[in-house]
Coordinates of C-alpha atoms in Angstrom, one line a residue:
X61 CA 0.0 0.0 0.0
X62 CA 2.0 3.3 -1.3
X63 CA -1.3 5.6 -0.1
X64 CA -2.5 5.3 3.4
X65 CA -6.2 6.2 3.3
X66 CA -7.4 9.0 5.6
X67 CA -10.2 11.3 6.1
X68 CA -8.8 14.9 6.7
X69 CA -10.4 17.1 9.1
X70 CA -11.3 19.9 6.7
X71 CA -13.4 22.4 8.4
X72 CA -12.2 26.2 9.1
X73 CA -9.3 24.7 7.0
X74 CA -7.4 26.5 4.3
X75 CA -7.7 25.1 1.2
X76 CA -5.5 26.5 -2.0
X77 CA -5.5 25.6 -5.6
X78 CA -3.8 27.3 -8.4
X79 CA -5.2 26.8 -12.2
X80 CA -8.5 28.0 -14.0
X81 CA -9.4 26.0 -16.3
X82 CA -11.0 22.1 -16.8
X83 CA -9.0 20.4 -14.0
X84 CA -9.6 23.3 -11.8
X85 CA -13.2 22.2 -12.5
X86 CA -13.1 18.9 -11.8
X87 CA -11.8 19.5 -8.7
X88 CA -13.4 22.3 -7.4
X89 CA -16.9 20.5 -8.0
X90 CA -15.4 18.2 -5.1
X91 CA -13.6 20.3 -3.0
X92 CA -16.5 22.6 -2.4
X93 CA -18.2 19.7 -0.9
X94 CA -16.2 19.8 2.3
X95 CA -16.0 22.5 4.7
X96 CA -12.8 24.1 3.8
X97 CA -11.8 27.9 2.9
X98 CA -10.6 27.7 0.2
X99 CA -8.5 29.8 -2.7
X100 CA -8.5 29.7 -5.8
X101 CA -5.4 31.3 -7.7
X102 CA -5.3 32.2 -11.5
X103 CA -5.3 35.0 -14.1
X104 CA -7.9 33.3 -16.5
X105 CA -10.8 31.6 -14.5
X106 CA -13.8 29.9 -15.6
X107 CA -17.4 31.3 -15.6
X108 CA -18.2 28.9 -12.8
X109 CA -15.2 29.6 -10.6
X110 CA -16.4 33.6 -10.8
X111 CA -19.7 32.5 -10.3
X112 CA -18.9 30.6 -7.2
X113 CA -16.4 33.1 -5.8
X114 CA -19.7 35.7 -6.5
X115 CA -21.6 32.9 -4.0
X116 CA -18.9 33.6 -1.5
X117 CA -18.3 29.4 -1.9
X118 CA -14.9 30.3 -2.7
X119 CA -12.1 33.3 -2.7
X120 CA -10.9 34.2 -6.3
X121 CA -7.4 35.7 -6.7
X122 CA -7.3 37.1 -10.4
X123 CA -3.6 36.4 -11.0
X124 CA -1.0 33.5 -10.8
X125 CA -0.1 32.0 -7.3
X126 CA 3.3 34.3 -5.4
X127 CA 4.8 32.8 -2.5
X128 CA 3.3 33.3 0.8
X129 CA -0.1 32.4 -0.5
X130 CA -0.1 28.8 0.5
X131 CA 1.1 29.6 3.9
X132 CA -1.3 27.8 6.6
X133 CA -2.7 25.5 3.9
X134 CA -3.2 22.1 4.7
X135 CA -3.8 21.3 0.9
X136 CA -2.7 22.3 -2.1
X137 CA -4.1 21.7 -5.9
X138 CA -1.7 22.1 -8.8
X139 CA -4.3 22.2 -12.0
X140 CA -2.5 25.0 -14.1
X141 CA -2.2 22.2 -17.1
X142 CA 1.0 23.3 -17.8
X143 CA 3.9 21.3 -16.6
X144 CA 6.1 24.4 -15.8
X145 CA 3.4 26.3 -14.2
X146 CA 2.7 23.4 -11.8
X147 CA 6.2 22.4 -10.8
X148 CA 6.5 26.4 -10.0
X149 CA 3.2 26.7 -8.0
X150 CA 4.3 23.3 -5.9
X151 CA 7.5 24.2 -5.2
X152 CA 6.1 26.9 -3.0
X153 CA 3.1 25.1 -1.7
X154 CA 5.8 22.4 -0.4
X155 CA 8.1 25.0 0.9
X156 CA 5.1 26.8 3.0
X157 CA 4.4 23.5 4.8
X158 CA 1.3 22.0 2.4
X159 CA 0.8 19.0 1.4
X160 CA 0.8 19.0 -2.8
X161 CA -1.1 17.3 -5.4
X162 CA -0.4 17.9 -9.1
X163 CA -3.3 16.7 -11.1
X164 CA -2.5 14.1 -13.5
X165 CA 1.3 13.8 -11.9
X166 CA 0.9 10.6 -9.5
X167 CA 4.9 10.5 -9.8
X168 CA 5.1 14.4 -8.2
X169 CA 2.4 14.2 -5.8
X170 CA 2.2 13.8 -2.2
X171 CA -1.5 12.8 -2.5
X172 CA -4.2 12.0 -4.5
X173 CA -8.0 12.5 -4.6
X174 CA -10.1 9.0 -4.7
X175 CA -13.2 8.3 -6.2
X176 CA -15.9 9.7 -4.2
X177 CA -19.6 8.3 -3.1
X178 CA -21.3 10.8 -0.9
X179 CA -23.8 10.0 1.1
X180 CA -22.7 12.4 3.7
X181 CA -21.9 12.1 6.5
X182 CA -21.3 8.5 5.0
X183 CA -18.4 9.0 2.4
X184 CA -17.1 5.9 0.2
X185 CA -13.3 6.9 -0.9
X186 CA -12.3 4.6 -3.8
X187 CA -8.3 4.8 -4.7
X188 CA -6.5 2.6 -7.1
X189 CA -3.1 4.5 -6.5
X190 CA -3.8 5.7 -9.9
X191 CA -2.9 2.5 -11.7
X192 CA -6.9 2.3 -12.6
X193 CA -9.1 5.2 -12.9
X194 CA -11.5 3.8 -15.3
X195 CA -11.6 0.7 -12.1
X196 CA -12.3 3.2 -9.5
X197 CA -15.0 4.8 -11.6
X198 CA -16.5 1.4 -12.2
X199 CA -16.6 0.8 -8.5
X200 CA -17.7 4.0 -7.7
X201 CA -20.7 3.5 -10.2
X202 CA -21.9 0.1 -8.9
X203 CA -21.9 1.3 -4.9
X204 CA -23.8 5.0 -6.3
X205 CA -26.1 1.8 -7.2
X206 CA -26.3 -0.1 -4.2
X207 CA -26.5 2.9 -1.1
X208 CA -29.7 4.2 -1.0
X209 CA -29.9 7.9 -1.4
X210 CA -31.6 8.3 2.1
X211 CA -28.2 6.9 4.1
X212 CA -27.0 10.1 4.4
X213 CA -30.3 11.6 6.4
X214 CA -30.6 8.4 8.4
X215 CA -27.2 8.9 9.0
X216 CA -27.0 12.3 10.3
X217 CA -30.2 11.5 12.7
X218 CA -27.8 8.5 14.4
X219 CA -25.0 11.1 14.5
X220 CA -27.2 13.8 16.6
X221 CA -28.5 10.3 18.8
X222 CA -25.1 9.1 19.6
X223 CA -24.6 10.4 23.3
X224 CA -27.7 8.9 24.1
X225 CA -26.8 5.8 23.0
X226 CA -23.7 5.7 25.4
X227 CA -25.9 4.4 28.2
X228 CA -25.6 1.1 26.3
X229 CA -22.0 -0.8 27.7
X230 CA -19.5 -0.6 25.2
X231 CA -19.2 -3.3 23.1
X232 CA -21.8 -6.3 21.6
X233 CA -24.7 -4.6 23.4
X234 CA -24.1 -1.0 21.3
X235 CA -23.5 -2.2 18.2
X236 CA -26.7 -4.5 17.7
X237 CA -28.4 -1.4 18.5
X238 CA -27.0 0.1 15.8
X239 CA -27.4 -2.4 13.8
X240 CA -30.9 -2.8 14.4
X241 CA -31.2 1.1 13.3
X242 CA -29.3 1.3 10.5
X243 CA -30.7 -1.8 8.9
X244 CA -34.1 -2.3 10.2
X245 CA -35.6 0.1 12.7
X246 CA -34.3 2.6 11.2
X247 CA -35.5 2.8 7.3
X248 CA -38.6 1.3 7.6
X249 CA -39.6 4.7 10.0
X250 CA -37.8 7.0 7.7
X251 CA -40.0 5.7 4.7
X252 CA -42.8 5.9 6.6
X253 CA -42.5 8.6 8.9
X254 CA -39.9 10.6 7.7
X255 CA -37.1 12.5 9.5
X256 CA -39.1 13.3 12.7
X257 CA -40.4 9.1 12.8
X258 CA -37.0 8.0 12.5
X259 CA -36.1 10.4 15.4
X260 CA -38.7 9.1 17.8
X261 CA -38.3 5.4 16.5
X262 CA -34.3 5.6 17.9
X263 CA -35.6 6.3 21.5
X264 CA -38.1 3.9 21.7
X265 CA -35.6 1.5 19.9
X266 CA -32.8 2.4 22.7
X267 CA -35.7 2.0 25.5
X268 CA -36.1 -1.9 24.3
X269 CA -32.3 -2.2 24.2
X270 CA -32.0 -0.8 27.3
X271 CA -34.2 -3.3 28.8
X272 CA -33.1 -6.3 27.0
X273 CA -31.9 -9.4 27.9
X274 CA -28.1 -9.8 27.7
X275 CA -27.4 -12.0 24.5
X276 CA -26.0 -15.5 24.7
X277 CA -22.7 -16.4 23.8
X278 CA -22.8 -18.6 20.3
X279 CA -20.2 -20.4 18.5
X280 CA -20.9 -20.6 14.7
X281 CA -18.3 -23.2 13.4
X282 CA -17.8 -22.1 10.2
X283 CA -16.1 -23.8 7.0
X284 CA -13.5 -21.3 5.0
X285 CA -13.1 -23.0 2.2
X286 CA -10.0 -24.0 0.7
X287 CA -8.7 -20.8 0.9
X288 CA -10.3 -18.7 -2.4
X289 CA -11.9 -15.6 -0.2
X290 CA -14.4 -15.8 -3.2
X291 CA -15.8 -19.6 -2.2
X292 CA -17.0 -18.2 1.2
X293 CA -20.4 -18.6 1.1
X294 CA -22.7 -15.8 1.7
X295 CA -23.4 -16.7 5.3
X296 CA -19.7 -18.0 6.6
X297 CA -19.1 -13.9 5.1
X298 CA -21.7 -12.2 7.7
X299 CA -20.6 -14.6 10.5
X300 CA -17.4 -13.5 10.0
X301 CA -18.9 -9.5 10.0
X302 CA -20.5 -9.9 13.5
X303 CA -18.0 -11.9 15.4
X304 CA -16.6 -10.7 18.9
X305 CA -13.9 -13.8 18.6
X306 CA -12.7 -15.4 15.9
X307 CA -10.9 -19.0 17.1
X308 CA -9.0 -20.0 13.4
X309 CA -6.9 -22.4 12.3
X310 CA -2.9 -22.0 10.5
X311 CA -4.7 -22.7 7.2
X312 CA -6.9 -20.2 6.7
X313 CA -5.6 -17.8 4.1
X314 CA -4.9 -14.1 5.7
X315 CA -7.4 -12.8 3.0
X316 CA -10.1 -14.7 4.5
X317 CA -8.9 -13.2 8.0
X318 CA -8.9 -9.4 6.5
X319 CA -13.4 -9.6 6.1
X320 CA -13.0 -9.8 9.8
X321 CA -14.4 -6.7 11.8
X322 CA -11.2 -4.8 13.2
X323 CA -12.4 -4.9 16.3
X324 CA -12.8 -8.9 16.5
X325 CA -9.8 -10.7 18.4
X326 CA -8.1 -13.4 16.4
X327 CA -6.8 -16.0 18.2
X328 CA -4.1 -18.5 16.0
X329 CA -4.8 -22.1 17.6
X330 CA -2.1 -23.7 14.7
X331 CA -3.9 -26.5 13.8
X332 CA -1.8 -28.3 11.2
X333 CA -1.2 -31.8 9.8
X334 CA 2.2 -33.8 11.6
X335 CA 2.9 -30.3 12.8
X336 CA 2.6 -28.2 16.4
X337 CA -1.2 -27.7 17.0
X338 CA -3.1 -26.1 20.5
X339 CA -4.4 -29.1 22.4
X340 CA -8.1 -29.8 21.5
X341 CA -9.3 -29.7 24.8
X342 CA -7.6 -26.2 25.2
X343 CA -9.8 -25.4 21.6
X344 CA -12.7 -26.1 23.6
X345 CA -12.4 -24.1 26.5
X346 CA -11.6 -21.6 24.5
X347 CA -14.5 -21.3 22.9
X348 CA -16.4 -21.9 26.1
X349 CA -15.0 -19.1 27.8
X350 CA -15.4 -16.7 25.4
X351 CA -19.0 -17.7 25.0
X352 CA -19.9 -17.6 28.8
X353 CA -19.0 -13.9 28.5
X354 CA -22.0 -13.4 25.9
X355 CA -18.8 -13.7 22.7
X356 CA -20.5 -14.4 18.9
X357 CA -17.4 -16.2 18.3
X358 CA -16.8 -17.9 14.9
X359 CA -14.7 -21.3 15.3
X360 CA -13.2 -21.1 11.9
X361 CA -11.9 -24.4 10.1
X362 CA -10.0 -24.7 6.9
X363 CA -12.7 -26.6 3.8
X364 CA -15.4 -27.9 5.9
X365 CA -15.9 -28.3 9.5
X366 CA -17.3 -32.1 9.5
X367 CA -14.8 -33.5 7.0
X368 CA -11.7 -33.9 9.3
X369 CA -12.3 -30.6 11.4
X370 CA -12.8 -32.6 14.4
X371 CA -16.1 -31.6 14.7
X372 CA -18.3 -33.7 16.9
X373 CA -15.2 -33.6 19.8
X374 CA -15.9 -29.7 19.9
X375 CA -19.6 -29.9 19.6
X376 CA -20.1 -32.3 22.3
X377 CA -17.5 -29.9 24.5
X378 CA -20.0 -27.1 23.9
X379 CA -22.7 -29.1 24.8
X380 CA -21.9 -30.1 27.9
X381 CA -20.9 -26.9 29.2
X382 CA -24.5 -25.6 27.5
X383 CA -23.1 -23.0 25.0
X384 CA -24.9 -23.1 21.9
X385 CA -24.1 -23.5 18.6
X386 CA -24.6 -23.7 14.9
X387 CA -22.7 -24.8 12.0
X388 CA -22.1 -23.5 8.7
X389 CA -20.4 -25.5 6.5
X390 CA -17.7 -25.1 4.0
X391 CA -16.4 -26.0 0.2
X392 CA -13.7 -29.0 1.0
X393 CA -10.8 -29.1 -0.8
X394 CA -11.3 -32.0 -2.9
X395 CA -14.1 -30.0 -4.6
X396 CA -12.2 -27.3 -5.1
X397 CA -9.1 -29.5 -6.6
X398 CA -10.9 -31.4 -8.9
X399 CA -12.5 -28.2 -10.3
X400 CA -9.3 -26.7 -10.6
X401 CA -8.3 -29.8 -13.0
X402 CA -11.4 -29.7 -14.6
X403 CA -12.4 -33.2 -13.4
X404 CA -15.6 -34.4 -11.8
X405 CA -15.4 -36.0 -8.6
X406 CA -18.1 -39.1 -9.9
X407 CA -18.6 -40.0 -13.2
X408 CA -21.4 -42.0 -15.2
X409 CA -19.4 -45.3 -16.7
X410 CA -16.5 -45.0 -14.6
X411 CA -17.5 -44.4 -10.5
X412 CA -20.5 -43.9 -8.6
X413 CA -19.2 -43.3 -5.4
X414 CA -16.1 -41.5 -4.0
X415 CA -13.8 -42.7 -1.3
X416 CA -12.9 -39.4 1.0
X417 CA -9.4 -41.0 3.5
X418 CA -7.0 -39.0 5.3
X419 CA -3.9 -39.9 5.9
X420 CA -2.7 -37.9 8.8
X421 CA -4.1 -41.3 11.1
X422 CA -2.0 -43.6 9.6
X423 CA -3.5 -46.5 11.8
X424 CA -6.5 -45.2 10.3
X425 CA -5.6 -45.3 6.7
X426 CA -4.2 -49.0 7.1
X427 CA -7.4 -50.5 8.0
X428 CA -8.8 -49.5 4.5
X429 CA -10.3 -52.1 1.7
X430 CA -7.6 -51.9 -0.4
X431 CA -8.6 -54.7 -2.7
X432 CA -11.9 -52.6 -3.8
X433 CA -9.9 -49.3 -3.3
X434 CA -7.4 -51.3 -6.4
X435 CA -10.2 -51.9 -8.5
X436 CA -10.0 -50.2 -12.1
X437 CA -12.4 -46.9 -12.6
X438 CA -11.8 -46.0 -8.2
X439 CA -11.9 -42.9 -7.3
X440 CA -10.5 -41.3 -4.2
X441 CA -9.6 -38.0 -2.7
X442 CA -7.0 -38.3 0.1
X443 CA -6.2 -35.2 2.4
X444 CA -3.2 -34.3 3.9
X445 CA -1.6 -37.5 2.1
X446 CA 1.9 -36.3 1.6
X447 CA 3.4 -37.6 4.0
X448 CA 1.7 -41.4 3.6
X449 CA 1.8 -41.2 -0.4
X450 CA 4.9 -43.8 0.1
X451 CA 2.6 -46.3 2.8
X452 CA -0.4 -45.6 -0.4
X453 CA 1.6 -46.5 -3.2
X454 CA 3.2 -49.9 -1.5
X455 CA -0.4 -51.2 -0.4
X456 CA -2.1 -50.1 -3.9
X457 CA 0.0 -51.9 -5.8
X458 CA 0.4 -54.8 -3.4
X459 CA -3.4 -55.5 -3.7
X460 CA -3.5 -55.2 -7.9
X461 CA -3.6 -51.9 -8.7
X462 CA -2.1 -50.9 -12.0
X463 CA 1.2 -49.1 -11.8
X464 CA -0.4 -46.3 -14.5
X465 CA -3.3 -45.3 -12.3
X466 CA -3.5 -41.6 -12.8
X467 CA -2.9 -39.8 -9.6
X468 CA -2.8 -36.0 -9.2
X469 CA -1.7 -33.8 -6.0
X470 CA -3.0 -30.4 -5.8
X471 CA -0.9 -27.9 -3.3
X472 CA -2.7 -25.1 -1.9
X473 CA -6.2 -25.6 -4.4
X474 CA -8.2 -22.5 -5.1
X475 CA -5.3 -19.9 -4.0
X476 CA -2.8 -17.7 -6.2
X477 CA -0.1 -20.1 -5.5
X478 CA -1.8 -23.4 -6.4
X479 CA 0.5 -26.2 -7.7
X480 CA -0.6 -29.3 -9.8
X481 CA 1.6 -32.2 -9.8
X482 CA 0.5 -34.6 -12.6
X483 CA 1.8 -38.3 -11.3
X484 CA 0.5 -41.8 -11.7
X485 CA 0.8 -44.4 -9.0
X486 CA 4.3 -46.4 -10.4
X487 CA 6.2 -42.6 -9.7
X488 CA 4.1 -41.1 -6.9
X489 CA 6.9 -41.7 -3.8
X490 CA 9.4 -40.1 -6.2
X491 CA 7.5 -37.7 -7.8
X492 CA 6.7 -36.2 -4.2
X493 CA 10.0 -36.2 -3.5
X494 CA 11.2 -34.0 -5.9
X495 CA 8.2 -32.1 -6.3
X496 CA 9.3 -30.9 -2.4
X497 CA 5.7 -29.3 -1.5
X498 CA 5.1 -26.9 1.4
X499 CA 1.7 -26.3 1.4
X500 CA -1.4 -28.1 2.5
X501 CA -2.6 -30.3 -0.4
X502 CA -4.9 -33.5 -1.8
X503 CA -4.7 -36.3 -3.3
X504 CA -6.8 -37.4 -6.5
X505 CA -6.2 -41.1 -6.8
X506 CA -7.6 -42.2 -9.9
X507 CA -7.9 -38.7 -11.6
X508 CA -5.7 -36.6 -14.3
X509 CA -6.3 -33.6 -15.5
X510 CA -8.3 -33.1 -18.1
X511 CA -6.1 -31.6 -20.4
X512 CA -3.8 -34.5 -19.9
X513 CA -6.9 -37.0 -20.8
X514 CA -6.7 -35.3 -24.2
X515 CA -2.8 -36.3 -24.6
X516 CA -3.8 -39.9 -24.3
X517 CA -4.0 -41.6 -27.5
X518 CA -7.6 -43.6 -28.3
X519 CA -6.7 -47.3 -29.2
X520 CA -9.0 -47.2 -32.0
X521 CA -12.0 -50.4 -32.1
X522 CA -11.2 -53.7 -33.7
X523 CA -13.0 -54.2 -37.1
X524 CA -15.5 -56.3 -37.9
X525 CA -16.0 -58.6 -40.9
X526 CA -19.0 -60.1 -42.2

């Protein structure tokens, strides 16, 4: 991030731009939104910058900009269109202490105006460090869309109602009044009612608030995904938005941790395959402490929660301490890495049913059938099976299997740095080997990308005679 995005105190504050002309429009028509004195340098001006200075909106200085007129600025606007002229005018706005931007100079300038959606008091600043403007104006566009043009009046109504609303503790208890304004109480008596009904509708809404019960703690345990912040689903995404505690595992991808609230403490419990995890009973009393102190707290788990998440030894922790719960589950990896090979999971003529193993438990994974699991057309996906590819290979071909079943690893599916390894079961040990992966990552026993189906030449059919 080369610009840090802040909102600048701007009222009483003076405000200088030098320049006349088209840019000096286009900036002027936002500057004159805020609260700001502000002067306005140039020998030739526009009709609309004399009309505004004859509006007292602005002060209009017929000539070019001298030094000492940017003293006590906080801002200053090089729009001269003239590469000379604006490296002249900035050199004294910088020398009297202001910070400079020279329109269409990103290179030059110390800041730079975003994309603006005013709803105000609710402003929406939109910056692509100027890389994108056309993006920016796309964004802006689609959110002009979205926020209702009345945001800005509910929004000034909370802002006068806001000391009130300090005899509600700090915290879980304030904000679902809020959020029981902004989204609920608060429009519907704005449409019907108008200004003066959403008004009244805030005290009676802080009266029931006031009164009300103290909210139980909840632990949603919520599936993430395979790490694509794009295959949350909708409701794993608002969890995420209201919770107090977040309880996450070394998986999840830090994108997925950025959609939580600021405000929400993240706690790392380092739950890894063959690596240092937290204990699961400290997990659980985690989560049970938390809750007991009224916490929304999201328990969140890498794929989904009831394919090896451990699930049922945390829910039966919460239940017997009587927090409550909920679950909402999660895209699993092997979904996500066959999609990402363009392969289906079942297919019609070739498997009906999928084998899911893991093999982290090792005792586990050698109780399998591996006669049926050798059988042509099998299909398995096999998590965190790096480490027990050597023990899978050895038993496979033990019981029959042929040495040219396709087998592909995906490393780190869904995310920017996914890997594909392409194998088959003769190679697989060695292949690993070399192939020296880091990351979490799946087995497909019995599937090849499809682009490498199409490399495989068709035996064609025996003819036929008469």
């Amino acid at each position: 991030m080369k610009h840090f995005p802040i909102f600048l105190a701007m009222e009483g504050q003076k405000l200088v731009l030098s320049g006349g002309g088209d840019a000096a429009l286009a900036k002027l028509r936002l500057l004159l939104k805020t609260e700001a004195r502000i002067e306005v340098f140039t020998a030739d001006p526009a009709p609309e910058i004399v009309t505004w200075a004859g509006e007292d909106r602005l002060n209009l200085t017929a000539r070019a900009l001298q030094p000492g007129d940017v003293a006590g600025a906080v801002l200053f606007y090089a729009a001269d269109e003239d590469a000379r002229e604006d490296a002249r005018t900035s050199a004294i706005a910088r020398a009297e202490g202001a910070l400079v931007n020279i329109v269409d100079n990103l290179a030059d300038s110390q800041f730079i105006t975003p994309a603006i959606v005013d709803r105000d008091p609710v402003t929406v600043a939109i910056g692509t460090e100027g890389a994108a403007p056309v993006l920016a104006r796309a964004i802006k566009r689609d959110l002009e869309e979205r926020l209702p043009v009345t945001l800005g009046a509910l929004t000034r109504i909370g802002k006068r109602f806001r000391r009130a609303a300090e005899g509600l503790p700090f915290g879980r208890k304030r904000r679902d009044f809020w959020a029981d304004y902004y989204f609920t109480t608060g429009p519907r008596a704005l449409a019907e009612d108008g200004p003066q009904g959403a008004e009244e509708a805030l005290n009676t809404l802080l009266d029931t608030h006031l009164n009300a019960a103290p909210r139980a703690g909840h632990v949603a345990l919520v599936g993430a995904g395979p790490g694509d912040p794009e295959l949350l689903t909708l409701k794993a995404r608002r969890a995420l938005d209201e919770a107090d505690v977040i309880i996450h595992d070394r998986l999840i991808a830090p994108e997925i941790l950025e959609l939580a609230r600021r405000e929400a403490t993240l706690i790392d419990v380092g739950k890894e395959g063959f690596g240092p995890s937290t204990d699961q009973t400290r997990i659980a009393a985690l989560m049970i402490r938390h809750a007991r102190t009224g916490a929304q707290i999201v328990r969140l788990k890498s794929g989904d929660p009831a394919i090896y998440g451990r699930l049922d030894e945390e829910l039966t922790a919460l239940d017997a301490a009587g927090v409550g719960w909920s679950i909402i589950p999660g895209l699993t990896a092997a979904s996500a890495a066959a999609a990402s090979i363009g392969q289906s999971l079942t297919q019609r003529g070739r498997n009906s049913s999928l084998r899911i193993l893991t093999g982290h438990d090792t005792k586990g994974f050698a109780e399998q059938d591996w006669a049926a699991l050798a059988r042509p057309g099998t299909a398995a996906a096999i998590y965190m099976a790096k480490r027990g590819a050597r023990f899978l290979q050895g038993r496979l071909l033990m019981h029959g299997a042929s040495p040219q079943t396709p087998v592909t690893i995906v490393e780190n599916a869904s995310r920017a740095d996914q890997t594909v390894l392409q194998s088959c079961l003769a190679t697989l040990a060695a292949d690993l080997d070399r192939a020296e992966m880091s990351g979490p990552a799946i087995l497909l026993y019995g599937l090849a990308p499809r682009a490498a189906l199409a490399e495989i030449p068709q035996v064609p059919e025996a003819a036929h005679g008469p």
